[in-house]
mmCIF file of N, CA and C in Angstrom:
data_model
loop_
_atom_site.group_PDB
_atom_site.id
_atom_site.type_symbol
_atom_site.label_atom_id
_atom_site.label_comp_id
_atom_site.label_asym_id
_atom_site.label_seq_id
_atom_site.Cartn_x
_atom_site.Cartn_y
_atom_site.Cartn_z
ATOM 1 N N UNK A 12 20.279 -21.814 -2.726
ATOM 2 C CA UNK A 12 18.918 -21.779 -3.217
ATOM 3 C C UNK A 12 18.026 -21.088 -2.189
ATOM 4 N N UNK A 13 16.989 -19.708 -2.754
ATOM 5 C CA UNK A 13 16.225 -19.399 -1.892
ATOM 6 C C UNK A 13 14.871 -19.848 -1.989
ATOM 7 N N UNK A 14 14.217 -20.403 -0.426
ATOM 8 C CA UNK A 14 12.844 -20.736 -0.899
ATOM 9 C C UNK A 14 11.900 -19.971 0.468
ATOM 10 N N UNK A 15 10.901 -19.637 -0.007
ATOM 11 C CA UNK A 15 10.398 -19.038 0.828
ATOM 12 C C UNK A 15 9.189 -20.071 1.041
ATOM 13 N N UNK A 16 8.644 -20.301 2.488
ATOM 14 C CA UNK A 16 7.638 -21.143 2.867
ATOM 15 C C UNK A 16 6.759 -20.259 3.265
ATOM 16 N N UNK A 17 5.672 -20.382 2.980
ATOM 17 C CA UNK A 17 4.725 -19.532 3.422
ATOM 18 C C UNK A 17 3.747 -21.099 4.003
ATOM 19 N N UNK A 18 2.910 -20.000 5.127
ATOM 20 C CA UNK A 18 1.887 -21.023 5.850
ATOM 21 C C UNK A 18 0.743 -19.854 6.794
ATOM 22 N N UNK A 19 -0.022 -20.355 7.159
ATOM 23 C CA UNK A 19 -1.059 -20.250 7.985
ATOM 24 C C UNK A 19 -2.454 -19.511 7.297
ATOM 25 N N UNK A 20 -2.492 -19.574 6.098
ATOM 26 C CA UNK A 20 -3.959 -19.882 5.308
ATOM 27 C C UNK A 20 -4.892 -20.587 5.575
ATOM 28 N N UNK A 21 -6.127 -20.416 5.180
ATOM 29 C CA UNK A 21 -7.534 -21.620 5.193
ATOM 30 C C UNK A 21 -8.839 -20.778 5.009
ATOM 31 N N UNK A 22 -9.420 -21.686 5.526
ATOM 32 C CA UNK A 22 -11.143 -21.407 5.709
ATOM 33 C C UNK A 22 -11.474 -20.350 7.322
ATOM 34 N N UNK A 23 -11.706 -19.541 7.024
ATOM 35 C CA UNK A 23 -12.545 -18.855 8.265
ATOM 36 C C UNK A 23 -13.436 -18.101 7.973
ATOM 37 N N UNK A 24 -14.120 -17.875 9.288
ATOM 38 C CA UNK A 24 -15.599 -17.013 9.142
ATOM 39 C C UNK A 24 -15.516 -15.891 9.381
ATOM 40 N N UNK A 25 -16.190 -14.937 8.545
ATOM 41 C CA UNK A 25 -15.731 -13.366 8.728
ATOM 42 C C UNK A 25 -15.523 -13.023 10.425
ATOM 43 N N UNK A 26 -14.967 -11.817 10.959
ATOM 44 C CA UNK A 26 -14.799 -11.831 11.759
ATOM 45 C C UNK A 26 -13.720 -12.185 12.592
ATOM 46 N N UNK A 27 -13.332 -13.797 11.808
ATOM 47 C CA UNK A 27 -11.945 -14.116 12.819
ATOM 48 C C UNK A 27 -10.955 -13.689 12.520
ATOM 49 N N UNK A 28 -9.737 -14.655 12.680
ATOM 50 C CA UNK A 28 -8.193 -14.423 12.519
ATOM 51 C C UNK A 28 -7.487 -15.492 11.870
ATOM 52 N N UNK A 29 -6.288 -15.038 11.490
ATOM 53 C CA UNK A 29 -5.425 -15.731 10.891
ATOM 54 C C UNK A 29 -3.682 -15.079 11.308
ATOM 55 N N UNK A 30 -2.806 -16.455 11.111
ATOM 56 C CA UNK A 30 -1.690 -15.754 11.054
ATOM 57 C C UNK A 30 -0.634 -16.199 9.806
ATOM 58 N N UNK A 31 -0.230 -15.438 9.088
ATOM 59 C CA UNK A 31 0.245 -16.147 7.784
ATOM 60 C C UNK A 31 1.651 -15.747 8.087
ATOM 61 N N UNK A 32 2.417 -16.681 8.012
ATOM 62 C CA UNK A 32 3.997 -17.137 7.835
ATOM 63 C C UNK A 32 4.282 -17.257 7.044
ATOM 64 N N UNK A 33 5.647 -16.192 6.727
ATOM 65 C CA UNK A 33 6.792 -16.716 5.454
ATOM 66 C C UNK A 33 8.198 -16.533 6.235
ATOM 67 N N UNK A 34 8.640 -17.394 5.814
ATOM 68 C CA UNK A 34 10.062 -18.399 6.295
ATOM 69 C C UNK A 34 10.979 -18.488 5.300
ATOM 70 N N UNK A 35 12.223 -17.596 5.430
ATOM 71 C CA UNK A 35 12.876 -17.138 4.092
ATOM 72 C C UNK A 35 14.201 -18.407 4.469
ATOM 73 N N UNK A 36 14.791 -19.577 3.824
ATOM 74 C CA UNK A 36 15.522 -19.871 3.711
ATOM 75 C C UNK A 36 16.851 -19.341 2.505
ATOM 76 N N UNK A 37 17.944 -19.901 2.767
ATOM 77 C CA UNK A 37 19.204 -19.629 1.742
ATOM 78 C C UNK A 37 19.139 -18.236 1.352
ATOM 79 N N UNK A 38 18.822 -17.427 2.036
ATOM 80 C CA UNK A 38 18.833 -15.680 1.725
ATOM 81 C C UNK A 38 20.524 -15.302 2.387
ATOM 82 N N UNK A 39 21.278 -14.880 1.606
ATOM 83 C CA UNK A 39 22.376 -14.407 2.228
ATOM 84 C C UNK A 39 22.593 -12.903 2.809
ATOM 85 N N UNK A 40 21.907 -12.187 2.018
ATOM 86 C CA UNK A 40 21.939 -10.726 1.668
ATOM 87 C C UNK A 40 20.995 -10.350 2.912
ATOM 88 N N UNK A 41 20.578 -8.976 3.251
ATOM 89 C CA UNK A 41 19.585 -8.448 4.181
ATOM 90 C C UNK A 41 18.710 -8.005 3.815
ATOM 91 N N UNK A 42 17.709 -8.238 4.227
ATOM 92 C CA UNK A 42 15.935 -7.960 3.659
ATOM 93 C C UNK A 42 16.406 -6.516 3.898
ATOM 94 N N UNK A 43 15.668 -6.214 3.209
ATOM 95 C CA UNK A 43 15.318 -4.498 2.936
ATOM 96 C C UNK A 43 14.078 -4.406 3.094
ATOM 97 N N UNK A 44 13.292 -5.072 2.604
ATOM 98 C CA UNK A 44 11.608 -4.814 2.778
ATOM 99 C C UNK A 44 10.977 -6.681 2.582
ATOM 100 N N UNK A 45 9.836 -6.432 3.797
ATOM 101 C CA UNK A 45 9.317 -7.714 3.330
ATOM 102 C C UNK A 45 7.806 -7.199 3.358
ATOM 103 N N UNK A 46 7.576 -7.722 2.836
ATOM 104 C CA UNK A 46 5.940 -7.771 2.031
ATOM 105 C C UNK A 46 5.166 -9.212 2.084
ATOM 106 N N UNK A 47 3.533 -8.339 1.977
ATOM 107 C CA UNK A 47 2.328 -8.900 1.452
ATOM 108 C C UNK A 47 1.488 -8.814 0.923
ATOM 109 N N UNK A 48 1.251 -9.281 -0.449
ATOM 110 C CA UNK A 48 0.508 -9.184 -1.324
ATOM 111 C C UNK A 48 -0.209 -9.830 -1.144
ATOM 112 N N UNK A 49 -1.881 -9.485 -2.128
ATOM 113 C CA UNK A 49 -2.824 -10.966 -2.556
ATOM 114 C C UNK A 49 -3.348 -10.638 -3.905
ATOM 115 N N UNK A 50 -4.095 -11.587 -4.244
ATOM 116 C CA UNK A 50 -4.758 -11.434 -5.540
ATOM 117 C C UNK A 50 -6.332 -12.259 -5.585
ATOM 118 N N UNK A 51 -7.091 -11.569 -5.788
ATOM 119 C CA UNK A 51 -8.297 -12.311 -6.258
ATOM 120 C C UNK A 51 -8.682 -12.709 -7.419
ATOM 121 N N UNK A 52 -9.959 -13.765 -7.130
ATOM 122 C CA UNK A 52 -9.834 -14.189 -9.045
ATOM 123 C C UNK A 52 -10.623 -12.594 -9.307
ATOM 124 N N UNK A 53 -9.772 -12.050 -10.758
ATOM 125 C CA UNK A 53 -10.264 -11.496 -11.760
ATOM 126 C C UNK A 53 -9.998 -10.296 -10.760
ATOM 127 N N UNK A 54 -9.168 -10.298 -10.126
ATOM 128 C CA UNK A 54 -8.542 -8.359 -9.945
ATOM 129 C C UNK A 54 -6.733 -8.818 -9.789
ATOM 130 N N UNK A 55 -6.616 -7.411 -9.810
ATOM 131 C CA UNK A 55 -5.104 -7.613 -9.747
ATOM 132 C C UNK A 55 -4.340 -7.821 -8.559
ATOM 133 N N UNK A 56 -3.071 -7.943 -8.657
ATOM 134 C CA UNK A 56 -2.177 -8.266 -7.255
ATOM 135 C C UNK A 56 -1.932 -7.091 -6.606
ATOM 136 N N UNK A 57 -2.477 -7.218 -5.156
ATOM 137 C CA UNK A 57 -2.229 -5.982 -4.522
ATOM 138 C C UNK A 57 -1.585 -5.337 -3.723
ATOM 139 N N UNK A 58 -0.702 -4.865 -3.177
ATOM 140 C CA UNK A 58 0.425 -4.614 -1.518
ATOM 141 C C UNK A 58 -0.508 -4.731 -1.086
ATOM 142 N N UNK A 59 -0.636 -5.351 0.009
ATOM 143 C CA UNK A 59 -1.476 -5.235 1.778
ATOM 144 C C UNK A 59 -0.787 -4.752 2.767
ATOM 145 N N UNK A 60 0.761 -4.935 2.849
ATOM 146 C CA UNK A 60 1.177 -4.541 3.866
ATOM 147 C C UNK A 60 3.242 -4.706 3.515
ATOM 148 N N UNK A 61 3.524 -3.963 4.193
ATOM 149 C CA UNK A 61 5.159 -3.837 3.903
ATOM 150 C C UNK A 61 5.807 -3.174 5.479
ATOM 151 N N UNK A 62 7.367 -4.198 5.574
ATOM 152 C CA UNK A 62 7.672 -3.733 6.845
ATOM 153 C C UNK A 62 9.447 -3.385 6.209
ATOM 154 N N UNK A 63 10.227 -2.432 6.854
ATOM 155 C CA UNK A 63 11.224 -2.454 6.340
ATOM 156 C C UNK A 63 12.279 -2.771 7.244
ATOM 157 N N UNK A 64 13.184 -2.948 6.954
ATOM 158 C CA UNK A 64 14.381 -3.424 7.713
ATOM 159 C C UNK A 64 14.955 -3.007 9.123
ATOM 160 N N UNK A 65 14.175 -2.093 9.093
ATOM 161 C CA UNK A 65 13.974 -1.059 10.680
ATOM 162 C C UNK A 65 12.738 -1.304 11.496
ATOM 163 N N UNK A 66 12.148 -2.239 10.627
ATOM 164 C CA UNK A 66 10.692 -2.503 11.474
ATOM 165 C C UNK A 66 9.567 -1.546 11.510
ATOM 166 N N UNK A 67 9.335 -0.822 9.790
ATOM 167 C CA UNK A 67 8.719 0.495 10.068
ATOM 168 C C UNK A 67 7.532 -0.539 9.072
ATOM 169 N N UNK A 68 6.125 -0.217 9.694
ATOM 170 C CA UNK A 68 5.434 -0.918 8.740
ATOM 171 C C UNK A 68 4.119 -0.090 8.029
ATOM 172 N N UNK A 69 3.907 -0.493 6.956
ATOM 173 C CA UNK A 69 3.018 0.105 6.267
ATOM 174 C C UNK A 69 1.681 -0.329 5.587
ATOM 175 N N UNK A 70 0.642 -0.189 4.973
ATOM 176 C CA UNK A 70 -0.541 -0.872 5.365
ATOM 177 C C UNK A 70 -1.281 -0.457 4.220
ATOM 178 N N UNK A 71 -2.266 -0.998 3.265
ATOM 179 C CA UNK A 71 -2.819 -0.799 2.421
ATOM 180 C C UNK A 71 -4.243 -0.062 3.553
ATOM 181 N N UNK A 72 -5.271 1.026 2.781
ATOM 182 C CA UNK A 72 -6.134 1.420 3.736
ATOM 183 C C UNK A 72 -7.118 0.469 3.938
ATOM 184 N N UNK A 73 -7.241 -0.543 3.045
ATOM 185 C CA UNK A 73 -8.441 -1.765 3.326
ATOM 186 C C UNK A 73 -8.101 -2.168 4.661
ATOM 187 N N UNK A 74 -6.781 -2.478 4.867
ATOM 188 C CA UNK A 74 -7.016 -3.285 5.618
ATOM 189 C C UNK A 74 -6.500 -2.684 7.245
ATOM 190 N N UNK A 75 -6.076 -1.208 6.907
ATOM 191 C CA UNK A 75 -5.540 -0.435 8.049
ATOM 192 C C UNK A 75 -6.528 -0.778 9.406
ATOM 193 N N UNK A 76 -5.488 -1.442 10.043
ATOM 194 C CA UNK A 76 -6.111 -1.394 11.717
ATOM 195 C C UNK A 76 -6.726 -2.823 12.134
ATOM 196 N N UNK A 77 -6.371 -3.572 11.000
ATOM 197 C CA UNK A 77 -7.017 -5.157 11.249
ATOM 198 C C UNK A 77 -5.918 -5.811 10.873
ATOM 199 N N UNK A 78 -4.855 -5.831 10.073
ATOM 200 C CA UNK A 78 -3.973 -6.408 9.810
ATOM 201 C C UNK A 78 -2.832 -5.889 10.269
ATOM 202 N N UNK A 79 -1.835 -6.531 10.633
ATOM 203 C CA UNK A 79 -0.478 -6.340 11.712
ATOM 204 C C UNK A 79 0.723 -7.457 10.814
ATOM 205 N N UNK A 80 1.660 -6.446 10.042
ATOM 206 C CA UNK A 80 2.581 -7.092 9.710
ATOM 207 C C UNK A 80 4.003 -7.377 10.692
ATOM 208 N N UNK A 81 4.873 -7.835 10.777
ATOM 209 C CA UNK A 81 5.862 -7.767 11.686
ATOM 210 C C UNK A 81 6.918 -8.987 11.238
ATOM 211 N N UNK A 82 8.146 -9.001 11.942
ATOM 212 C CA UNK A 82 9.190 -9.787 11.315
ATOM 213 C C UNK A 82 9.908 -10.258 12.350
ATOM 214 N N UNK A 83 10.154 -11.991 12.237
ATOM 215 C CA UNK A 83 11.354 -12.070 13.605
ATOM 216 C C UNK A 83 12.354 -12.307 12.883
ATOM 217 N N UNK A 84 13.421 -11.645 12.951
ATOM 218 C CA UNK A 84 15.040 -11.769 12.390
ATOM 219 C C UNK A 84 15.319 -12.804 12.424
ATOM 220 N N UNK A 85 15.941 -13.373 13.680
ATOM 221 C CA UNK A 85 16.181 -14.505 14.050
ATOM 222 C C UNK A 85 15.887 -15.624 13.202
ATOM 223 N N UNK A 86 14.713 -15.346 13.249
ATOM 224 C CA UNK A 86 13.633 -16.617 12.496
ATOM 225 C C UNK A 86 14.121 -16.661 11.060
ATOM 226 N N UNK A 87 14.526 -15.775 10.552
ATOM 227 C CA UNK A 87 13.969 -14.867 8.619
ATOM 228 C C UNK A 87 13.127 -15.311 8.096
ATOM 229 N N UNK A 88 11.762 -14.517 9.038
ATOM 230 C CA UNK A 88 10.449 -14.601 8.993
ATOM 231 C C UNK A 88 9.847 -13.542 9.044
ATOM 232 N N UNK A 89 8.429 -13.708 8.317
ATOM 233 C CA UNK A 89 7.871 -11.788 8.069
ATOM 234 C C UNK A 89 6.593 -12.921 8.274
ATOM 235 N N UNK A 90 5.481 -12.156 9.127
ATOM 236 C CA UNK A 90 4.083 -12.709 9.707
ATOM 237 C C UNK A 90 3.370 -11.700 8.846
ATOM 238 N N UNK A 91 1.819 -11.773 8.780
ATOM 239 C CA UNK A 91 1.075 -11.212 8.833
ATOM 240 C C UNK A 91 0.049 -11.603 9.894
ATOM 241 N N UNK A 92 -0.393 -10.214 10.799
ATOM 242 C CA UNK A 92 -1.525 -11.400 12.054
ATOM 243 C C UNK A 92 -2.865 -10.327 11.132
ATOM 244 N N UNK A 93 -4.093 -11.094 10.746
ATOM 245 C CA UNK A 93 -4.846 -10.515 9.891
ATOM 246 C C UNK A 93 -6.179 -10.974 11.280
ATOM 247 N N UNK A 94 -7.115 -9.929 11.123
ATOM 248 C CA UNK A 94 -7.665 -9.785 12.154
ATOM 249 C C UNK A 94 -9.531 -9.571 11.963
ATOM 250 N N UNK A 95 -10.225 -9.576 12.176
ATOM 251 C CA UNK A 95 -11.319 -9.074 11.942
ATOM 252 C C UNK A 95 -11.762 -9.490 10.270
ATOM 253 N N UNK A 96 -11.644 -10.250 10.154
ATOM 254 C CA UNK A 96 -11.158 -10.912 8.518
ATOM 255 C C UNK A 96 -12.784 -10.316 7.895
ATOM 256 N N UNK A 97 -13.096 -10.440 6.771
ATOM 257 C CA UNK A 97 -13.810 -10.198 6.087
ATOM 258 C C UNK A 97 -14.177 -10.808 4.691
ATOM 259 N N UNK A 98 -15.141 -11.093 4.176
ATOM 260 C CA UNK A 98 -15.071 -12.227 2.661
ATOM 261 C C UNK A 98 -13.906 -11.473 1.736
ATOM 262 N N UNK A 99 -14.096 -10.169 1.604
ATOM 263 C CA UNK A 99 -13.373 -9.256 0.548
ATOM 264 C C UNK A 99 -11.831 -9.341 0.966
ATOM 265 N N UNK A 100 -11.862 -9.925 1.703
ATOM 266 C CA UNK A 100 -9.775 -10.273 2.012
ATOM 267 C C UNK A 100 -9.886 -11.578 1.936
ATOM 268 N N UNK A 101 -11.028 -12.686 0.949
ATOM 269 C CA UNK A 101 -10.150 -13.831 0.683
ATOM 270 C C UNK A 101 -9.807 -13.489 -0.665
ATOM 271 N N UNK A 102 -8.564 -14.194 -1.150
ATOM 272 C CA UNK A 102 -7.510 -13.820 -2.095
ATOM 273 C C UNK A 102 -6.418 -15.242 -1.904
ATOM 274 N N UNK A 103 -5.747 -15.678 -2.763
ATOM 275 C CA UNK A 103 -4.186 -16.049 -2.296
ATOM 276 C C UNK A 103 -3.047 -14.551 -1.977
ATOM 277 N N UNK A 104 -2.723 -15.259 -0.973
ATOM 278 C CA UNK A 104 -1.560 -14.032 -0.378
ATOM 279 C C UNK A 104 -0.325 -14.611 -0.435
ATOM 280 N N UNK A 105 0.620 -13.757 -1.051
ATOM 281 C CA UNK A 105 1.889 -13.769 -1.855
ATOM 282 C C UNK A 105 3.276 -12.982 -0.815
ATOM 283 N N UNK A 106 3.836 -13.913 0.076
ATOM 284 C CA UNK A 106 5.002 -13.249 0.433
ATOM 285 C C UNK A 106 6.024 -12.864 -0.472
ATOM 286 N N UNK A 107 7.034 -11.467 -0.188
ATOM 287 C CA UNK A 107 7.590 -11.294 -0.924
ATOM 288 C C UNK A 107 8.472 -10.501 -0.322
ATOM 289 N N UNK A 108 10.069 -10.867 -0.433
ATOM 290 C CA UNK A 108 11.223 -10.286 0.179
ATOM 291 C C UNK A 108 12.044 -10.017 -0.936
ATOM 292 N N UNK A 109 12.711 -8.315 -0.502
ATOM 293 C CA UNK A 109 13.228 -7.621 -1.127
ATOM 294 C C UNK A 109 14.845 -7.391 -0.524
ATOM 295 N N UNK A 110 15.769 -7.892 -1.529
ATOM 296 C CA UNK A 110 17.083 -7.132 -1.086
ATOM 297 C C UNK A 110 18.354 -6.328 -1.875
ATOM 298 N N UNK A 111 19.179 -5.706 -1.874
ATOM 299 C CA UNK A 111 19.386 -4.689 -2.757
ATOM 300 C C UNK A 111 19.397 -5.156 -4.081
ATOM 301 N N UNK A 112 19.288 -6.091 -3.827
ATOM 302 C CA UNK A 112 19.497 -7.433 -5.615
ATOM 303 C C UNK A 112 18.601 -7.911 -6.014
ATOM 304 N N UNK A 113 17.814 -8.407 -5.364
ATOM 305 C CA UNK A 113 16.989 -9.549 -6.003
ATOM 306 C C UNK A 113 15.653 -9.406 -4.851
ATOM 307 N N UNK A 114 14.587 -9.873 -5.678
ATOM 308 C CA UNK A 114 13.120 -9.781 -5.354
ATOM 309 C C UNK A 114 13.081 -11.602 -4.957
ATOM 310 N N UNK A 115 12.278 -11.902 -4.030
ATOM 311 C CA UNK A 115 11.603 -13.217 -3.521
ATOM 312 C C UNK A 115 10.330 -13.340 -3.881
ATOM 313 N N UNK A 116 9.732 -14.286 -4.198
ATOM 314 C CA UNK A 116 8.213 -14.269 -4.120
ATOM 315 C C UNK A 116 7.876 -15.682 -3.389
ATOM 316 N N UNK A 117 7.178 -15.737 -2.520
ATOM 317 C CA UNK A 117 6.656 -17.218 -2.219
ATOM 318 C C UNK A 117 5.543 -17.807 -3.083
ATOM 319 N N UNK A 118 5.410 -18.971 -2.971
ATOM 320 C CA UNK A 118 3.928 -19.825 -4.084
ATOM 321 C C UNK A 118 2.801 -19.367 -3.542
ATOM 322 N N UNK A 119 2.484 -18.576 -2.398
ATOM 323 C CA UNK A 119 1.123 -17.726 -2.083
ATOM 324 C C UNK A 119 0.461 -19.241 -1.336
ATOM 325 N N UNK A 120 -0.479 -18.740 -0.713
ATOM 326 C CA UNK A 120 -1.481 -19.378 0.318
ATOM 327 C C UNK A 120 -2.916 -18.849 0.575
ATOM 328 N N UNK A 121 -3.516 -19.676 0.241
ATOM 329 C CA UNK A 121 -4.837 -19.219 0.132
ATOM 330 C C UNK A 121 -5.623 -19.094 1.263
ATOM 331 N N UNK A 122 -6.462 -18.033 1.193
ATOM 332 C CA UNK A 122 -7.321 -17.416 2.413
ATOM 333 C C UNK A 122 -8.780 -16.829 1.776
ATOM 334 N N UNK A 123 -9.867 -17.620 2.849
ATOM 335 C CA UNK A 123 -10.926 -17.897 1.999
ATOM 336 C C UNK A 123 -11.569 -17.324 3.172
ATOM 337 N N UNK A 124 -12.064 -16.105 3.568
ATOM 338 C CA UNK A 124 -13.269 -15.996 4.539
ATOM 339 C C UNK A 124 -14.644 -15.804 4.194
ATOM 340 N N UNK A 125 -15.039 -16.644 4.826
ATOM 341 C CA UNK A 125 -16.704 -16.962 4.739
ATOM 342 C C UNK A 125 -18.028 -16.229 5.425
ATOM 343 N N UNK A 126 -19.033 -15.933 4.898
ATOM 344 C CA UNK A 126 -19.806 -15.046 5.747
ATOM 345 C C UNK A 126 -20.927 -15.649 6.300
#
């Protein structure tokens, strides 16, 4: 059984930081890509950020240069360190691991910045 835990959501004030964790258990196969999505009420789900199995990472332009995706193997864990936060990046954010088979999604974690 795969479950992905996601964590480090909440309340902050524009400006700060956050670090959001997903924690891939019972994955046998090798990530190919891990991802982060979000969604706000009443827009759609969006990539924010994607790292691939080589550690090459990629970045929606909202959030280019404030958000830092990265992955510890070891762990089979994919972070996001989100930085300089802003109201317009609260959303629930949706981990999501990719391998030649099968797609992951985590239950998402909500991130609410305040101005």
């Amino acid at each position: 059984q795969v479950q992905l835990a996601e964590s480090g959501g909440g309340l902050i004030q524009a400006g700060g930081s956050l670090r959001l964790s997903c924690a891939a258990s019972g994955i046998t196969f090798m990530i190919n890509i891990g991802g982060w999505y979000r969604q706000a009420p009443g827009s759609q789900r969006e990539l924010v950020a994607q790292i691939s199995r080589g550690g090459r990472p990629s970045y929606a332009d909202s959030v280019k240069g404030r958000f830092t995706i990265s992955r510890d193997i070891a762990k089979n864990t994919v972070y996001l360190q989100m930085n300089s936060l802003k109201p317009e990046d609260t959303a629930v954010y949706y981990c999501n691991l990719q391998t030649d088979r099968y797609g992951y999604w985590g239950q998402g974690t909500q991130v609410t910045v305040s101005s």
